[in-house]
């Protein structure tokens, strides 16, 4: 026996109490004398701490059974970008989250996606997705449901339809997305040199499971935080907004102005979304089998969808769940004078009787200039969120 291994055993526990995330650490340090052939297996993982940006809420949506770790996030980033997540390695059948969710478009496809004309994505089968994209921005603050209609939500009686972990499984299986199966994906990832070790570091076992694939990707997605737009810098007192941007901000956050803030935040709500679902007056008939009504069964939810975050919205066209508007100018024209009344329109659409908020051309320009201050280029170029230089088998 010789003294040769310094082992640091690191255990940690996450608990969510009274809306706050408490990190309880208990650390044990000791030197262990171990036989070369008998190195005991100790699961070590380093807690990953999310830094709460200035003014952001402290309550995070991190499931208790998937605490964030540095190793989990690293593994999740590889998997997020690795086309072999499809369970296949032929060049024509590679697809990962990043195929559709592109960092430079705030993790949407964007109108200029090379394979998806106009920003309408389709899966490996060629089948188009039912709705257009949603971005991945500050999702760790969403407690009200993922997807345009919020079909994945905390405490869903259906235990496997609750959180981002479940999106991974659904995406791999969906005909309009990866069109694979979880077993095939698990076996593919297991067979790629380098991955089993990363699973071991993140989850304590080199046996790849689909549950752990989902957990790792969800951990990575939870790190995608955007809080450094021009507007954030203004709120921190670092830059000034132009007069036009300021006028737009006032319009955005006043009822007699453009009246956007009830649904899209912005006034004491730095997420620029309430994460809630509204009918914002686009139509008079509602036939989409995947609107909010299908989830809530509340008749007022016919034609209702998530009021998405307006952070980085500039790069996220086409707009609305069906991509009906190509540009932000069209969206502003719609809110200005093109609203459609129906029994289901949300009462927060206060200006419906005028057909809209009736903005002058200058006000439209101011509103647009304000919305553009929500663009965060650091988020869209942050190397920590980008494609890893090499995949585990390329090292
Ligand atoms: C074929 C394109 C495509 C691929 C590949 C894809 N997504 Fe998506 N994603 C979409 C579309 C379209 C939506 C909007 C779905 C809806 O609600 O109708 C979406 C929505 C989401 C949302 C909801 C965001 C929110 O604000 O509610 C999450 C989370 C998500 N995807 C995660 C993933 C993950 C993780 C992967 C990889 C395992 C992935 N996606 C792969 C197209 C894709
Ligand atoms: C009653 C709530 C409500 C109000 C008020 C409201 N919106 Fe929306 N907004 C929504 C909903 C819901 C959606 C998504 C609707 C859909 O996809 O069909 C949306 C979508 C959008 C989109 C497109 C988002 C995307 O990801 O495609 C933009 C841009 C937008 N709103 C800007 C504004 C602006 C600017 C104002 C103020 C003039 C405003 N909204 C007022 C609820 C609202």
CSV table of C-alpha atoms and ligand atoms in Angstrom, one decimal:
chain,number,residue,atom,x,y,z
A,1,UNK,CA,0.0,0.0,0.0
A,2,UNK,CA,1.3,3.4,-0.8
A,3,UNK,CA,-0.1,6.8,-0.3
A,4,UNK,CA,-0.8,8.0,-3.8
A,5,UNK,CA,-4.4,9.2,-4.3
A,6,UNK,CA,-5.7,12.3,-2.9
A,7,UNK,CA,-9.5,12.0,-3.0
A,8,UNK,CA,-11.8,14.8,-2.7
A,9,UNK,CA,-15.3,13.6,-2.0
A,10,UNK,CA,-17.8,16.2,-2.9
A,11,UNK,CA,-21.5,15.7,-2.1
A,12,UNK,CA,-24.1,18.3,-2.5
A,13,UNK,CA,-27.8,18.7,-2.2
A,14,UNK,CA,-30.2,21.0,-3.8
A,15,UNK,CA,-33.5,22.0,-2.2
A,16,UNK,CA,-36.1,24.4,-3.3
A,17,UNK,CA,-37.8,26.1,-0.4
A,18,UNK,CA,-40.0,29.2,-0.1
A,19,UNK,CA,-39.3,30.0,-3.7
A,20,UNK,CA,-35.6,30.4,-3.2
A,21,UNK,CA,-32.9,28.0,-4.3
A,22,UNK,CA,-30.8,26.9,-1.5
A,23,UNK,CA,-27.6,25.2,-2.1
A,24,UNK,CA,-26.5,23.0,0.7
A,25,UNK,CA,-22.9,21.9,0.5
A,26,UNK,CA,-21.3,19.3,2.6
A,27,UNK,CA,-17.7,18.7,1.8
A,28,UNK,CA,-15.4,16.1,3.0
A,29,UNK,CA,-11.8,16.1,2.3
A,30,UNK,CA,-9.6,13.2,3.1
A,31,UNK,CA,-6.5,11.4,1.9
A,32,UNK,CA,-7.1,7.8,1.0
A,33,UNK,CA,-4.6,5.0,0.8
A,34,UNK,CA,-5.7,2.8,-2.0
A,35,UNK,CA,-4.3,-0.2,-3.8
A,36,UNK,CA,-3.5,0.4,-7.5
A,37,UNK,CA,-5.9,-2.4,-8.5
A,38,UNK,CA,-8.6,-1.3,-6.1
A,39,UNK,CA,-9.3,2.3,-6.7
A,40,UNK,CA,-12.7,2.9,-5.3
A,41,UNK,CA,-15.3,4.5,-7.4
A,42,UNK,CA,-16.2,7.9,-6.1
A,43,UNK,CA,-18.8,10.0,-7.8
A,44,UNK,CA,-17.5,13.5,-8.0
A,45,UNK,CA,-19.3,16.4,-9.7
A,46,UNK,CA,-18.8,20.1,-9.3
A,47,UNK,CA,-21.9,22.2,-8.6
A,48,UNK,CA,-22.7,24.7,-11.3
A,49,UNK,CA,-24.0,27.9,-9.9
A,50,UNK,CA,-26.2,30.1,-11.9
A,51,UNK,CA,-25.4,33.7,-11.4
A,52,UNK,CA,-28.5,35.8,-11.1
A,53,UNK,CA,-28.2,38.8,-13.4
A,54,UNK,CA,-29.0,42.3,-12.0
A,55,UNK,CA,-32.7,42.7,-11.5
A,56,UNK,CA,-33.6,39.1,-12.4
A,57,UNK,CA,-35.8,36.9,-10.2
A,58,UNK,CA,-34.1,34.5,-7.9
A,59,UNK,CA,-36.5,31.6,-8.3
A,60,UNK,CA,-35.3,29.1,-10.8
A,61,UNK,CA,-36.9,26.1,-12.5
A,62,UNK,CA,-34.4,23.4,-11.8
A,63,UNK,CA,-35.9,20.0,-11.1
A,64,UNK,CA,-34.8,18.5,-7.8
A,65,UNK,CA,-33.6,15.3,-9.5
A,66,UNK,CA,-31.3,17.1,-11.9
A,67,UNK,CA,-29.1,19.5,-10.0
A,68,UNK,CA,-26.7,21.5,-12.3
A,69,UNK,CA,-23.1,20.4,-12.4
A,70,UNK,CA,-20.1,21.7,-14.4
A,71,UNK,CA,-19.6,18.2,-15.8
A,72,UNK,CA,-23.3,17.8,-16.6
A,73,UNK,CA,-23.4,21.1,-18.5
A,74,UNK,CA,-20.2,20.2,-20.4
A,75,UNK,CA,-21.7,16.9,-21.5
A,76,UNK,CA,-25.0,18.5,-22.4
A,77,UNK,CA,-23.3,21.0,-24.6
A,78,UNK,CA,-21.6,18.2,-26.6
A,79,UNK,CA,-24.9,16.4,-27.0
A,80,UNK,CA,-26.8,19.5,-27.9
A,81,UNK,CA,-24.4,20.0,-30.9
A,82,UNK,CA,-23.8,16.4,-31.9
A,83,UNK,CA,-25.8,15.2,-34.9
A,84,UNK,CA,-25.4,11.6,-33.8
A,85,UNK,CA,-28.0,12.4,-31.2
A,86,UNK,CA,-30.3,11.1,-34.0
A,87,UNK,CA,-28.9,7.6,-33.3
A,88,UNK,CA,-27.4,7.5,-36.8
A,89,UNK,CA,-24.0,8.5,-38.2
A,90,UNK,CA,-24.7,8.8,-41.9
A,91,UNK,CA,-24.1,12.4,-43.0
A,92,UNK,CA,-27.7,12.7,-44.3
A,93,UNK,CA,-29.3,11.6,-41.0
A,94,UNK,CA,-27.5,13.7,-38.5
A,95,UNK,CA,-29.7,16.1,-36.4
A,96,UNK,CA,-29.2,17.7,-33.1
A,97,UNK,CA,-30.9,20.4,-31.1
A,98,UNK,CA,-28.5,22.9,-32.8
A,99,UNK,CA,-29.7,22.0,-36.3
A,100,UNK,CA,-32.8,24.0,-35.6
A,101,UNK,CA,-31.9,26.0,-32.4
A,102,UNK,CA,-29.0,28.2,-33.7
A,103,UNK,CA,-27.0,30.3,-31.3
A,104,UNK,CA,-26.6,33.2,-33.8
A,105,UNK,CA,-30.4,33.4,-34.0
A,106,UNK,CA,-30.9,33.3,-30.2
A,107,UNK,CA,-31.4,29.5,-30.5
A,108,UNK,CA,-34.2,29.8,-33.1
A,109,UNK,CA,-33.8,28.8,-36.8
A,110,UNK,CA,-34.0,32.4,-38.1
A,111,UNK,CA,-35.3,33.4,-41.5
A,112,UNK,CA,-31.9,32.7,-43.1
A,113,UNK,CA,-31.5,29.1,-42.0
A,114,UNK,CA,-29.7,27.3,-44.9
A,115,UNK,CA,-32.0,24.3,-44.8
A,116,UNK,CA,-35.3,25.9,-43.7
A,117,UNK,CA,-36.5,28.5,-46.2
A,118,UNK,CA,-38.1,31.4,-44.5
A,119,UNK,CA,-37.4,29.9,-41.1
A,120,UNK,CA,-40.0,27.1,-41.3
A,121,UNK,CA,-38.2,24.0,-39.9
A,122,UNK,CA,-38.7,20.4,-40.8
A,123,UNK,CA,-37.5,17.2,-39.4
A,124,UNK,CA,-35.3,14.5,-40.9
A,125,UNK,CA,-38.3,13.0,-42.7
A,126,UNK,CA,-39.0,16.3,-44.4
A,127,UNK,CA,-42.2,16.8,-42.4
A,128,UNK,CA,-42.6,20.4,-41.2
A,129,UNK,CA,-42.9,21.1,-37.5
A,130,UNK,CA,-46.4,22.0,-36.4
A,131,UNK,CA,-45.4,25.5,-35.3
A,132,UNK,CA,-42.4,27.7,-36.0
A,133,UNK,CA,-39.5,27.9,-33.6
A,134,UNK,CA,-39.3,29.1,-30.0
A,135,UNK,CA,-35.9,30.4,-28.8
A,136,UNK,CA,-33.9,29.2,-25.9
A,137,UNK,CA,-33.4,32.3,-23.8
A,138,UNK,CA,-33.5,32.5,-20.0
A,139,UNK,CA,-35.7,29.3,-19.9
A,140,UNK,CA,-34.5,28.5,-16.4
A,141,UNK,CA,-36.9,31.3,-15.2
A,142,UNK,CA,-39.9,29.7,-16.9
A,143,UNK,CA,-42.3,28.1,-14.4
A,144,UNK,CA,-45.5,28.1,-16.5
A,145,UNK,CA,-44.9,25.6,-19.3
A,146,UNK,CA,-42.7,25.0,-22.3
A,147,UNK,CA,-43.8,25.0,-25.9
A,148,UNK,CA,-46.2,27.5,-27.7
A,149,UNK,CA,-49.1,26.0,-25.8
A,150,UNK,CA,-47.2,25.1,-22.6
A,151,UNK,CA,-47.8,21.4,-22.9
A,152,UNK,CA,-44.8,20.6,-20.7
A,153,UNK,CA,-45.3,22.1,-17.3
A,154,UNK,CA,-44.2,21.5,-13.7
A,155,UNK,CA,-46.4,19.1,-11.7
A,156,UNK,CA,-48.1,17.8,-14.9
A,157,UNK,CA,-49.9,14.6,-13.8
A,158,UNK,CA,-48.1,13.1,-16.8
A,159,UNK,CA,-44.8,12.7,-15.1
A,160,UNK,CA,-42.8,12.5,-18.4
A,161,UNK,CA,-44.2,15.8,-19.7
A,162,UNK,CA,-42.9,18.3,-17.3
A,163,UNK,CA,-39.6,20.0,-18.3
A,164,UNK,CA,-36.8,20.5,-20.7
A,165,UNK,CA,-35.5,17.0,-20.0
A,166,UNK,CA,-38.8,15.7,-21.6
A,167,UNK,CA,-38.3,17.9,-24.7
A,168,UNK,CA,-35.2,15.9,-25.4
A,169,UNK,CA,-37.0,12.6,-25.5
A,170,UNK,CA,-39.9,14.0,-27.5
A,171,UNK,CA,-37.6,15.7,-30.1
A,172,UNK,CA,-35.6,12.5,-30.6
A,173,UNK,CA,-38.9,10.5,-31.2
A,174,UNK,CA,-40.9,13.2,-33.2
A,175,UNK,CA,-41.6,12.5,-36.9
A,176,UNK,CA,-41.2,16.2,-37.6
A,177,UNK,CA,-37.9,16.4,-35.8
A,178,UNK,CA,-35.3,13.7,-35.3
A,179,UNK,CA,-37.6,10.7,-36.0
A,180,UNK,CA,-35.4,8.3,-34.1
A,181,UNK,CA,-35.8,6.2,-31.0
A,182,UNK,CA,-34.3,6.5,-27.6
A,183,UNK,CA,-32.7,3.1,-27.5
A,184,UNK,CA,-30.9,3.7,-30.8
A,185,UNK,CA,-29.7,7.1,-29.6
A,186,UNK,CA,-28.5,5.7,-26.3
A,187,UNK,CA,-26.5,2.9,-28.1
A,188,UNK,CA,-25.0,5.4,-30.6
A,189,UNK,CA,-23.8,7.7,-27.8
A,190,UNK,CA,-22.5,4.7,-25.8
A,191,UNK,CA,-20.4,3.6,-28.8
A,192,UNK,CA,-18.7,6.9,-29.4
A,193,UNK,CA,-15.2,7.0,-27.6
A,194,UNK,CA,-15.0,9.7,-25.0
A,195,UNK,CA,-18.7,9.9,-24.2
A,196,UNK,CA,-18.9,7.1,-21.6
A,197,UNK,CA,-16.2,8.8,-19.5
A,198,UNK,CA,-18.1,12.1,-19.7
A,199,UNK,CA,-21.3,10.4,-18.4
A,200,UNK,CA,-19.3,8.9,-15.6
A,201,UNK,CA,-17.9,12.3,-14.6
A,202,UNK,CA,-21.4,13.9,-14.8
A,203,UNK,CA,-23.6,11.1,-13.4
A,204,UNK,CA,-21.3,8.5,-11.8
A,205,UNK,CA,-21.7,5.8,-14.3
A,206,UNK,CA,-20.2,5.2,-17.8
A,207,UNK,CA,-23.4,3.4,-18.8
A,208,UNK,CA,-25.2,5.8,-21.0
A,209,UNK,CA,-28.9,6.1,-20.3
A,210,UNK,CA,-31.4,8.2,-22.2
A,211,UNK,CA,-32.6,9.7,-18.9
A,212,UNK,CA,-29.1,11.0,-18.4
A,213,UNK,CA,-28.9,12.3,-22.0
A,214,UNK,CA,-32.0,14.3,-21.3
A,215,UNK,CA,-30.7,15.6,-18.0
A,216,UNK,CA,-27.4,16.7,-19.5
A,217,UNK,CA,-28.9,18.6,-22.4
A,218,UNK,CA,-31.5,20.2,-20.1
A,219,UNK,CA,-28.6,21.4,-17.8
A,220,UNK,CA,-26.9,23.0,-20.7
A,221,UNK,CA,-30.1,24.7,-21.9
A,222,UNK,CA,-30.6,26.1,-18.5
A,223,UNK,CA,-27.2,27.9,-18.7
A,224,UNK,CA,-28.4,29.9,-21.8
A,225,UNK,CA,-28.8,33.3,-20.1
A,226,UNK,CA,-29.2,36.6,-22.0
A,227,UNK,CA,-28.8,39.7,-19.8
A,228,UNK,CA,-26.4,42.0,-21.6
A,229,UNK,CA,-28.5,43.8,-24.2
A,230,UNK,CA,-28.3,47.6,-24.6
A,231,UNK,CA,-31.4,47.7,-22.4
A,232,UNK,CA,-29.7,45.8,-19.6
A,233,UNK,CA,-26.7,48.1,-19.8
A,234,UNK,CA,-29.0,51.0,-19.6
A,235,UNK,CA,-30.8,49.5,-16.5
A,236,UNK,CA,-27.3,49.1,-14.9
A,237,UNK,CA,-26.5,52.7,-15.6
A,238,UNK,CA,-23.7,51.8,-18.1
A,239,UNK,CA,-25.1,53.4,-21.3
A,240,UNK,CA,-27.8,55.9,-22.3
A,241,UNK,CA,-30.7,55.1,-24.6
A,242,UNK,CA,-31.3,57.4,-27.6
A,243,UNK,CA,-34.4,59.7,-27.3
A,244,UNK,CA,-36.2,57.5,-29.8
A,245,UNK,CA,-35.4,54.3,-27.8
A,246,UNK,CA,-36.6,56.0,-24.6
A,247,UNK,CA,-39.8,57.2,-26.3
A,248,UNK,CA,-40.3,53.6,-27.4
A,249,UNK,CA,-39.7,52.3,-23.9
A,250,UNK,CA,-42.4,54.6,-22.6
A,251,UNK,CA,-44.8,53.5,-25.3
A,252,UNK,CA,-44.1,49.8,-24.5
A,253,UNK,CA,-44.8,50.2,-20.8
A,254,UNK,CA,-47.9,52.4,-20.8
A,255,UNK,CA,-51.5,51.5,-21.3
A,256,UNK,CA,-52.3,54.7,-23.3
A,257,UNK,CA,-49.2,54.1,-25.3
A,258,UNK,CA,-48.5,50.8,-27.1
A,259,UNK,CA,-49.6,48.7,-24.1
A,260,UNK,CA,-47.2,45.8,-24.6
A,261,UNK,CA,-46.0,45.3,-21.0
A,262,UNK,CA,-48.9,43.3,-19.5
A,263,UNK,CA,-48.1,40.3,-21.6
A,264,UNK,CA,-44.4,40.9,-22.6
A,265,UNK,CA,-43.1,42.3,-19.3
A,266,UNK,CA,-40.4,45.0,-19.4
A,267,UNK,CA,-41.7,47.0,-16.4
A,268,UNK,CA,-40.1,45.4,-13.4
A,269,UNK,CA,-39.9,42.1,-15.4
A,270,UNK,CA,-36.6,41.8,-17.1
A,271,UNK,CA,-37.5,38.5,-18.8
A,272,UNK,CA,-39.7,40.4,-21.3
A,273,UNK,CA,-42.3,37.6,-21.0
A,274,UNK,CA,-44.9,36.6,-18.5
A,275,UNK,CA,-44.5,33.0,-19.8
A,276,UNK,CA,-48.3,33.0,-20.0
A,277,UNK,CA,-50.8,32.4,-22.8
A,278,UNK,CA,-53.1,34.9,-24.5
A,279,UNK,CA,-55.3,35.3,-27.5
A,280,UNK,CA,-53.8,38.5,-29.0
A,281,UNK,CA,-56.4,39.1,-31.7
A,282,UNK,CA,-55.0,37.7,-34.9
A,283,UNK,CA,-58.0,35.7,-36.1
A,284,UNK,CA,-61.7,35.2,-35.8
A,285,UNK,CA,-61.8,31.4,-36.2
A,286,UNK,CA,-59.7,29.0,-34.2
A,287,UNK,CA,-59.0,25.5,-35.6
A,288,UNK,CA,-55.4,24.8,-34.5
A,289,UNK,CA,-55.5,21.5,-32.6
A,290,UNK,CA,-52.4,22.6,-30.7
A,291,UNK,CA,-53.4,25.9,-29.2
A,292,UNK,CA,-53.5,26.6,-25.4
A,293,UNK,CA,-57.2,25.4,-25.2
A,294,UNK,CA,-56.0,21.9,-25.9
A,295,UNK,CA,-54.0,22.0,-22.7
A,296,UNK,CA,-56.1,24.1,-20.3
A,297,UNK,CA,-59.6,23.3,-21.7
A,298,UNK,CA,-60.4,26.9,-20.7
A,299,UNK,CA,-62.7,28.3,-23.5
A,300,UNK,CA,-60.9,31.7,-23.2
A,301,UNK,CA,-57.8,29.9,-24.4
A,302,UNK,CA,-59.0,29.3,-28.0
A,303,UNK,CA,-56.3,30.7,-30.2
A,304,UNK,CA,-54.1,31.5,-27.2
A,305,UNK,CA,-50.3,31.0,-27.3
A,306,UNK,CA,-47.3,31.9,-25.2
A,307,UNK,CA,-46.4,35.6,-25.2
A,308,UNK,CA,-42.8,34.8,-26.0
A,309,UNK,CA,-39.9,36.8,-24.7
A,310,UNK,CA,-39.0,39.9,-26.8
A,311,UNK,CA,-35.3,39.6,-25.9
A,312,UNK,CA,-33.3,39.1,-29.2
A,313,UNK,CA,-36.6,39.1,-31.0
A,314,UNK,CA,-35.0,41.0,-33.9
A,315,UNK,CA,-33.2,37.9,-35.1
A,316,UNK,CA,-36.1,35.5,-34.5
A,317,UNK,CA,-38.4,35.9,-37.5
A,318,UNK,CA,-40.7,34.7,-38.8
A,319,UNK,CA,-43.1,35.9,-36.1
A,320,UNK,CA,-46.1,34.3,-34.2
A,321,UNK,CA,-46.6,30.6,-33.7
A,322,UNK,CA,-47.4,30.2,-37.4
A,323,UNK,CA,-44.8,32.5,-38.7
A,324,UNK,CA,-47.4,34.7,-40.4
A,325,UNK,CA,-45.3,37.9,-40.1
A,326,UNK,CA,-41.9,38.1,-41.7
A,327,UNK,CA,-40.7,41.3,-40.0
A,328,UNK,CA,-41.1,43.3,-36.8
A,329,UNK,CA,-42.5,46.1,-38.9
A,330,UNK,CA,-45.4,43.9,-39.9
A,331,UNK,CA,-45.9,42.8,-36.2
A,332,UNK,CA,-46.1,46.5,-35.1
A,333,UNK,CA,-48.5,47.3,-38.0
A,334,UNK,CA,-50.7,44.4,-36.8
A,335,UNK,CA,-50.8,45.7,-33.2
A,336,UNK,CA,-51.3,49.2,-34.4
A,337,UNK,CA,-54.4,48.8,-36.6
A,338,UNK,CA,-55.1,45.2,-37.6
A,339,UNK,CA,-56.5,43.5,-34.6
A,340,UNK,CA,-59.4,41.0,-35.0
A,341,UNK,CA,-62.1,40.9,-32.4
A,342,UNK,CA,-63.6,37.5,-31.2
A,343,UNK,CA,-65.2,36.2,-28.1
A,344,UNK,CA,-61.8,34.8,-27.1
A,345,UNK,CA,-59.6,37.9,-27.4
A,346,UNK,CA,-57.8,38.5,-24.2
A,347,UNK,CA,-59.2,41.4,-22.1
A,348,UNK,CA,-55.6,42.8,-21.9
A,349,UNK,CA,-56.0,43.7,-25.6
A,350,UNK,CA,-57.4,47.0,-24.3
A,351,UNK,CA,-57.5,48.8,-27.6
A,352,UNK,CA,-59.5,46.2,-29.5
A,353,UNK,CA,-62.4,48.6,-30.1
A,354,UNK,CA,-60.1,50.9,-32.1
A,355,UNK,CA,-58.7,48.0,-34.0
A,356,UNK,CA,-55.4,48.5,-32.4
A,357,UNK,CA,-53.1,51.0,-30.6
A,358,UNK,CA,-53.1,53.4,-33.5
A,359,UNK,CA,-49.5,54.5,-33.6
A,360,UNK,CA,-48.2,57.3,-35.7
A,361,UNK,CA,-45.3,56.5,-38.0
A,362,UNK,CA,-42.8,58.1,-35.6
A,363,UNK,CA,-44.2,56.1,-32.7
A,364,UNK,CA,-43.9,52.9,-34.7
A,365,UNK,CA,-40.3,53.8,-35.3
A,366,UNK,CA,-39.7,54.6,-31.6
A,367,UNK,CA,-41.3,51.3,-30.5
A,368,UNK,CA,-39.2,49.3,-33.0
A,369,UNK,CA,-36.0,51.1,-31.9
A,370,UNK,CA,-36.8,50.2,-28.3
A,371,UNK,CA,-37.5,46.6,-29.1
A,372,UNK,CA,-34.1,46.4,-30.9
A,373,UNK,CA,-32.3,47.5,-27.6
A,374,UNK,CA,-33.3,44.0,-26.4
A,375,UNK,CA,-30.8,42.4,-28.7
A,376,UNK,CA,-27.8,40.9,-26.9
A,377,UNK,CA,-24.9,40.1,-29.2
A,378,UNK,CA,-22.8,38.8,-26.3
A,379,UNK,CA,-25.4,36.0,-25.8
A,380,UNK,CA,-25.3,35.1,-29.5
A,381,UNK,CA,-21.5,34.9,-29.6
A,382,UNK,CA,-20.7,33.6,-26.1
A,383,UNK,CA,-18.2,30.8,-26.8
A,384,UNK,CA,-19.6,28.8,-23.7
A,385,UNK,CA,-22.9,28.5,-25.5
A,386,UNK,CA,-21.4,27.7,-29.0
A,387,UNK,CA,-20.4,24.5,-30.7
A,388,UNK,CA,-17.5,22.8,-29.0
A,389,UNK,CA,-14.3,22.8,-30.9
A,390,UNK,CA,-14.0,19.1,-30.9
A,391,UNK,CA,-16.4,16.2,-30.0
A,392,UNK,CA,-15.3,13.7,-27.4
A,393,UNK,CA,-14.0,11.2,-30.0
A,394,UNK,CA,-12.0,13.8,-31.8
A,395,UNK,CA,-9.7,14.6,-28.8
B,1,LIG,C1,-36.6,20.1,-36.3
B,1,LIG,C2,-36.3,21.3,-35.6
B,1,LIG,C3,-36.0,21.2,-34.1
B,1,LIG,C4,-35.1,20.4,-33.5
B,1,LIG,C5,-34.1,19.4,-34.1
B,1,LIG,C6,-35.2,20.7,-32.1
B,1,LIG,N1,-36.2,21.6,-31.8
B,1,LIG,FE1,-36.8,22.4,-30.1
B,1,LIG,N2,-38.3,23.4,-31.0
B,1,LIG,C7,-38.6,23.3,-32.3
B,1,LIG,C8,-39.9,24.0,-32.5
B,1,LIG,C9,-40.6,24.1,-33.9
B,1,LIG,C10,-40.3,24.4,-31.3
B,1,LIG,C11,-41.7,25.0,-31.0
B,1,LIG,C12,-42.5,23.8,-30.6
B,1,LIG,C13,-44.0,24.2,-30.3
B,1,LIG,O1,-44.2,24.5,-29.1
B,1,LIG,O2,-44.8,24.0,-31.1
B,1,LIG,C14,-39.3,24.0,-30.3
B,1,LIG,C15,-39.4,24.3,-29.0
B,1,LIG,C16,-38.4,23.9,-28.0
B,1,LIG,C17,-38.5,24.3,-26.6
B,1,LIG,C18,-39.5,25.2,-25.9
B,1,LIG,C19,-39.0,26.6,-25.6
B,1,LIG,C20,-40.0,27.4,-24.9
B,1,LIG,O3,-39.7,28.6,-24.7
B,1,LIG,O4,-41.0,26.9,-24.4
B,1,LIG,C21,-37.5,23.6,-26.0
B,1,LIG,C22,-37.1,23.7,-24.5
B,1,LIG,C23,-36.8,22.9,-27.0
B,1,LIG,N3,-37.4,23.1,-28.3
B,1,LIG,C24,-35.7,22.1,-26.8
B,1,LIG,C25,-35.1,21.3,-27.8
B,1,LIG,C26,-34.0,20.4,-27.5
B,1,LIG,C27,-33.4,20.2,-26.1
B,1,LIG,C28,-33.6,19.8,-28.7
B,1,LIG,C29,-32.6,18.8,-28.9
B,1,LIG,C30,-32.8,17.5,-28.2
B,1,LIG,C31,-34.5,20.4,-29.7
B,1,LIG,N4,-35.4,21.3,-29.1
B,1,LIG,C32,-34.4,20.1,-31.1
B,1,LIG,C33,-37.8,22.8,-33.3
B,1,LIG,C34,-36.7,21.9,-33.1
B,2,LIG,C1,-52.7,40.3,-24.5
B,2,LIG,C2,-51.3,40.0,-24.4
B,2,LIG,C3,-50.4,40.7,-25.4
B,2,LIG,C4,-50.2,42.0,-25.6
B,2,LIG,C5,-50.9,43.2,-24.9
B,2,LIG,C6,-49.1,42.1,-26.6
B,2,LIG,N1,-48.7,40.9,-27.0
B,2,LIG,FE1,-47.3,40.5,-28.4
B,2,LIG,N2,-47.7,38.5,-28.2
B,2,LIG,C7,-48.7,37.9,-27.4
B,2,LIG,C8,-48.9,36.5,-27.7
B,2,LIG,C9,-49.8,35.6,-27.0
B,2,LIG,C10,-48.0,36.3,-28.8
B,2,LIG,C11,-47.8,34.9,-29.5
B,2,LIG,C12,-49.0,34.8,-30.4
B,2,LIG,C13,-48.9,33.7,-31.4
B,2,LIG,O1,-47.9,33.2,-31.6
B,2,LIG,O2,-49.9,33.4,-32.0
B,2,LIG,C14,-47.3,37.5,-29.1
B,2,LIG,C15,-46.3,37.7,-30.0
B,2,LIG,C16,-45.6,38.8,-30.3
B,2,LIG,C17,-44.4,38.9,-31.1
B,2,LIG,C18,-43.8,37.7,-31.9
B,2,LIG,C19,-43.1,36.8,-31.0
B,2,LIG,C20,-42.5,35.6,-31.7
B,2,LIG,O3,-41.7,34.9,-31.1
B,2,LIG,O4,-42.8,35.3,-32.9
B,2,LIG,C21,-44.0,40.2,-31.0
B,2,LIG,C22,-42.7,40.7,-31.7
B,2,LIG,C23,-44.8,40.9,-30.1
B,2,LIG,N3,-45.8,40.0,-29.7
B,2,LIG,C24,-44.7,42.2,-29.8
B,2,LIG,C25,-45.7,42.9,-29.1
B,2,LIG,C26,-45.7,44.3,-28.9
B,2,LIG,C27,-44.6,45.2,-29.6
B,2,LIG,C28,-46.8,44.6,-28.2
B,2,LIG,C29,-47.3,46.0,-27.9
B,2,LIG,C30,-47.6,46.8,-29.1
B,2,LIG,C31,-47.4,43.4,-27.9
B,2,LIG,N4,-46.7,42.4,-28.4
B,2,LIG,C32,-48.6,43.3,-27.1
B,2,LIG,C33,-49.4,38.6,-26.4
B,2,LIG,C34,-49.5,40.0,-26.3
